Each structure stands twice: as C-alpha cells, then as structure tokens.
PDB file of C-alpha atoms in Angstrom:
ATOM      1  CA  MET E   1     181.708 131.172-112.525  1.00 66.00           C
ATOM      2  CA  GLY E   2     183.651 128.729-114.645  1.00 74.00           C
ATOM      3  CA  ALA E   3     182.821 127.714-118.188  1.00 74.00           C
ATOM      4  CA  SER E   4     181.267 124.445-117.042  1.00 83.00           C
ATOM      5  CA  MET E   5     178.955 126.292-114.667  1.00 90.00           C
ATOM      6  CA  TRP E   6     177.716 128.502-117.508  1.00 92.00           C
ATOM      7  CA  GLY E   7     177.224 125.405-119.642  1.00 92.00           C
ATOM      8  CA  LEU E   8     175.176 123.737-116.922  1.00 94.00           C
ATOM      9  CA  PHE E   9     173.152 126.915-116.439  1.00 95.00           C
ATOM     10  CA  GLY E  10     172.440 127.060-120.180  1.00 95.00           C
ATOM     11  CA  ILE E  11     171.368 123.427-120.335  1.00 96.00           C
ATOM     12  CA  ILE E  12     169.058 123.731-117.338  1.00 96.00           C
ATOM     13  CA  ALA E  13     167.641 127.046-118.569  1.00 97.00           C
ATOM     14  CA  GLY E  14     166.953 125.479-121.956  1.00 97.00           C
ATOM     15  CA  ALA E  15     165.238 122.513-120.330  1.00 97.00           C
ATOM     16  CA  VAL E  16     163.079 124.827-118.223  1.00 97.00           C
ATOM     17  CA  VAL E  17     162.015 126.759-121.340  1.00 98.00           C
ATOM     18  CA  ILE E  18     161.151 123.505-123.126  1.00 97.00           C
ATOM     19  CA  VAL E  19     159.119 122.319-120.123  1.00 97.00           C
ATOM     20  CA  LEU E  20     157.266 125.629-119.902  1.00 97.00           C
ATOM     21  CA  LEU E  21     156.389 125.462-123.598  1.00 97.00           C
ATOM     22  CA  GLU E  22     155.435 121.788-123.891  1.00 97.00           C
ATOM     23  CA  VAL E  23     154.041 120.511-120.596  1.00 96.00           C
ATOM     24  CA  PRO E  24     150.965 122.781-120.321  1.00 96.00           C
ATOM     25  CA  GLN E  25     149.841 121.820-123.810  1.00 96.00           C
ATOM     26  CA  LEU E  26     150.350 118.098-123.153  1.00 95.00           C
ATOM     27  CA  ARG E  27     148.374 118.346-119.902  1.00 96.00           C
ATOM     28  CA  ARG E  28     145.581 120.358-121.504  1.00 96.00           C
ATOM     29  CA  GLN E  29     145.151 117.781-124.261  1.00 96.00           C
ATOM     30  CA  GLY E  30     145.224 114.885-121.784  1.00 96.00           C
ATOM     31  CA  TYR E  31     148.349 113.263-123.218  1.00 96.00           C
ATOM     32  CA  HIS E  32     149.477 111.649-119.961  1.00 95.00           C
ATOM     33  CA  LYS E  33     151.505 108.808-121.477  1.00 97.00           C
ATOM     34  CA  GLU E  34     153.199 111.196-123.870  1.00 97.00           C
ATOM     35  CA  LEU E  35     154.012 113.474-120.940  1.00 97.00           C
ATOM     36  CA  ILE E  36     155.714 110.585-119.145  1.00 97.00           C
ATOM     37  CA  VAL E  37     157.775 109.684-122.224  1.00 97.00           C
ATOM     38  CA  PHE E  38     158.614 113.363-122.801  1.00 97.00           C
ATOM     39  CA  SER E  39     159.767 113.715-119.195  1.00 97.00           C
ATOM     40  CA  ILE E  40     161.934 110.600-119.311  1.00 98.00           C
ATOM     41  CA  LEU E  41     163.589 111.618-122.580  1.00 98.00           C
ATOM     42  CA  LEU E  42     164.138 115.185-121.389  1.00 98.00           C
ATOM     43  CA  ILE E  43     165.730 113.976-118.149  1.00 97.00           C
ATOM     44  CA  LEU E  44     168.010 111.576-120.059  1.00 95.00           C
ATOM     45  CA  GLY E  45     168.973 114.310-122.520  1.00 95.00           C
ATOM     46  CA  VAL E  46     169.669 116.887-119.834  1.00 97.00           C
ATOM     47  CA  GLY E  47     171.674 114.335-117.863  1.00 94.00           C
ATOM     48  CA  ALA E  48     173.772 113.397-120.900  1.00 93.00           C
ATOM     49  CA  ALA E  49     174.339 117.055-121.797  1.00 94.00           C
ATOM     50  CA  CYS E  50     175.386 117.891-118.223  1.00 94.00           C
ATOM     51  CA  ALA E  51     177.764 114.918-118.188  1.00 93.00           C
ATOM     52  CA  LYS E  52     179.266 116.113-121.477  1.00 93.00           C
ATOM     53  CA  VAL E  53     179.768 119.656-120.150  1.00 93.00           C
ATOM     54  CA  LEU E  54     181.424 118.286-117.002  1.00 92.00           C
ATOM     55  CA  ASN E  55     183.686 115.973-119.086  1.00 91.00           C
ATOM     56  CA  ALA E  56     182.311 112.914-117.308  1.00 90.00           C
ATOM     57  CA  PRO E  57     182.820 109.567-119.028  1.00 88.00           C
ATOM     58  CA  ILE E  58     179.716 108.770-121.065  1.00 85.00           C
ATOM     59  CA  PRO E  59     179.163 105.095-121.854  1.00 83.00           C
ATOM     60  CA  ASN E  60     179.097 104.149-125.506  1.00 86.00           C
ATOM     61  CA  PRO E  61     176.148 101.947-126.610  1.00 86.00           C
ATOM     62  CA  ASP E  62     178.527 100.048-128.906  1.00 91.00           C
ATOM     63  CA  ASP E  63     180.371  98.774-125.837  1.00 88.00           C
ATOM     64  CA  TRP E  64     177.112  97.386-124.414  1.00 89.00           C
ATOM     65  CA  VAL E  65     176.246  95.642-127.686  1.00 91.00           C
ATOM     66  CA  ALA E  66     179.738  94.153-127.929  1.00 89.00           C
ATOM     67  CA  PHE E  67     179.505  92.933-124.332  1.00 90.00           C
ATOM     68  CA  LEU E  68     176.137  91.288-124.951  1.00 91.00           C
ATOM     69  CA  LEU E  69     177.103  89.677-128.271  1.00 91.00           C
ATOM     70  CA  HIS E  70     180.596  88.510-127.299  1.00 92.00           C
ATOM     71  CA  PRO E  71     179.410  85.106-125.946  1.00 92.00           C
ATOM     72  CA  LEU E  72     177.476  84.465-129.165  1.00 90.00           C
ATOM     73  CA  SER E  73     180.495  85.430-131.224  1.00 86.00           C
ATOM     74  CA  THR E  74     182.711  83.106-129.203  1.00 89.00           C
ATOM     75  CA  ALA E  75     180.239  80.230-129.559  1.00 89.00           C
ATOM     76  CA  LEU E  76     179.941  80.634-133.351  1.00 88.00           C
ATOM     77  CA  LYS E  77     183.647  81.159-134.034  1.00 88.00           C
ATOM     78  CA  PRO E  78     184.449  77.411-134.514  1.00 88.00           C
ATOM     79  CA  PHE E  79     181.800  77.150-137.234  1.00 86.00           C
ATOM     80  CA  ILE E  80     183.042  80.095-139.299  1.00 83.00           C
ATOM     81  CA  PRO E  81     185.989  79.358-141.630  1.00 75.00           C
TER      82      PRO E  81
END
C-alpha cells in the first residue's frame, strides 16, 4: 500500500473511533439536532482530510469571498479617491 492509502486508512479509522465514542452518548441523551450537526461536520472534515492526503485541489474560502465581493468593489471604485 502506498503512503496515501495509509493516510486514508488512518483518517477513516480515526473517524470511526470518534463515531464510536460520541454517537452512542448523543443518542442516549436525545441530542438529535446535535447529532446531525456532528455528522455533517465530521463528514466535511473527513472529506477535506482525504482530499488533502490525495493532493486534490481544495478550494480556498478567500477565493469565494473575493468572487462575491468583486462586483461591489467594482461598483464602489469610482467613489474612492
């Protein structure tokens, strides 16, 4: 197995351990909304970590902010000396 396969195995094994430790307690206490948020964040984190291990391009949030604010910047440019 290559280094990236071991990295993926480690990430998934870590996520499984976290799920086994946290989910039963959340279910026992009736924290259903928290369980949904926990699951979403864990999936996003595992996905980002796997993408990093596989050297996939990960989008930068700064690029999204710049894309969204560029029209406002262009519109205000004539008013700024």
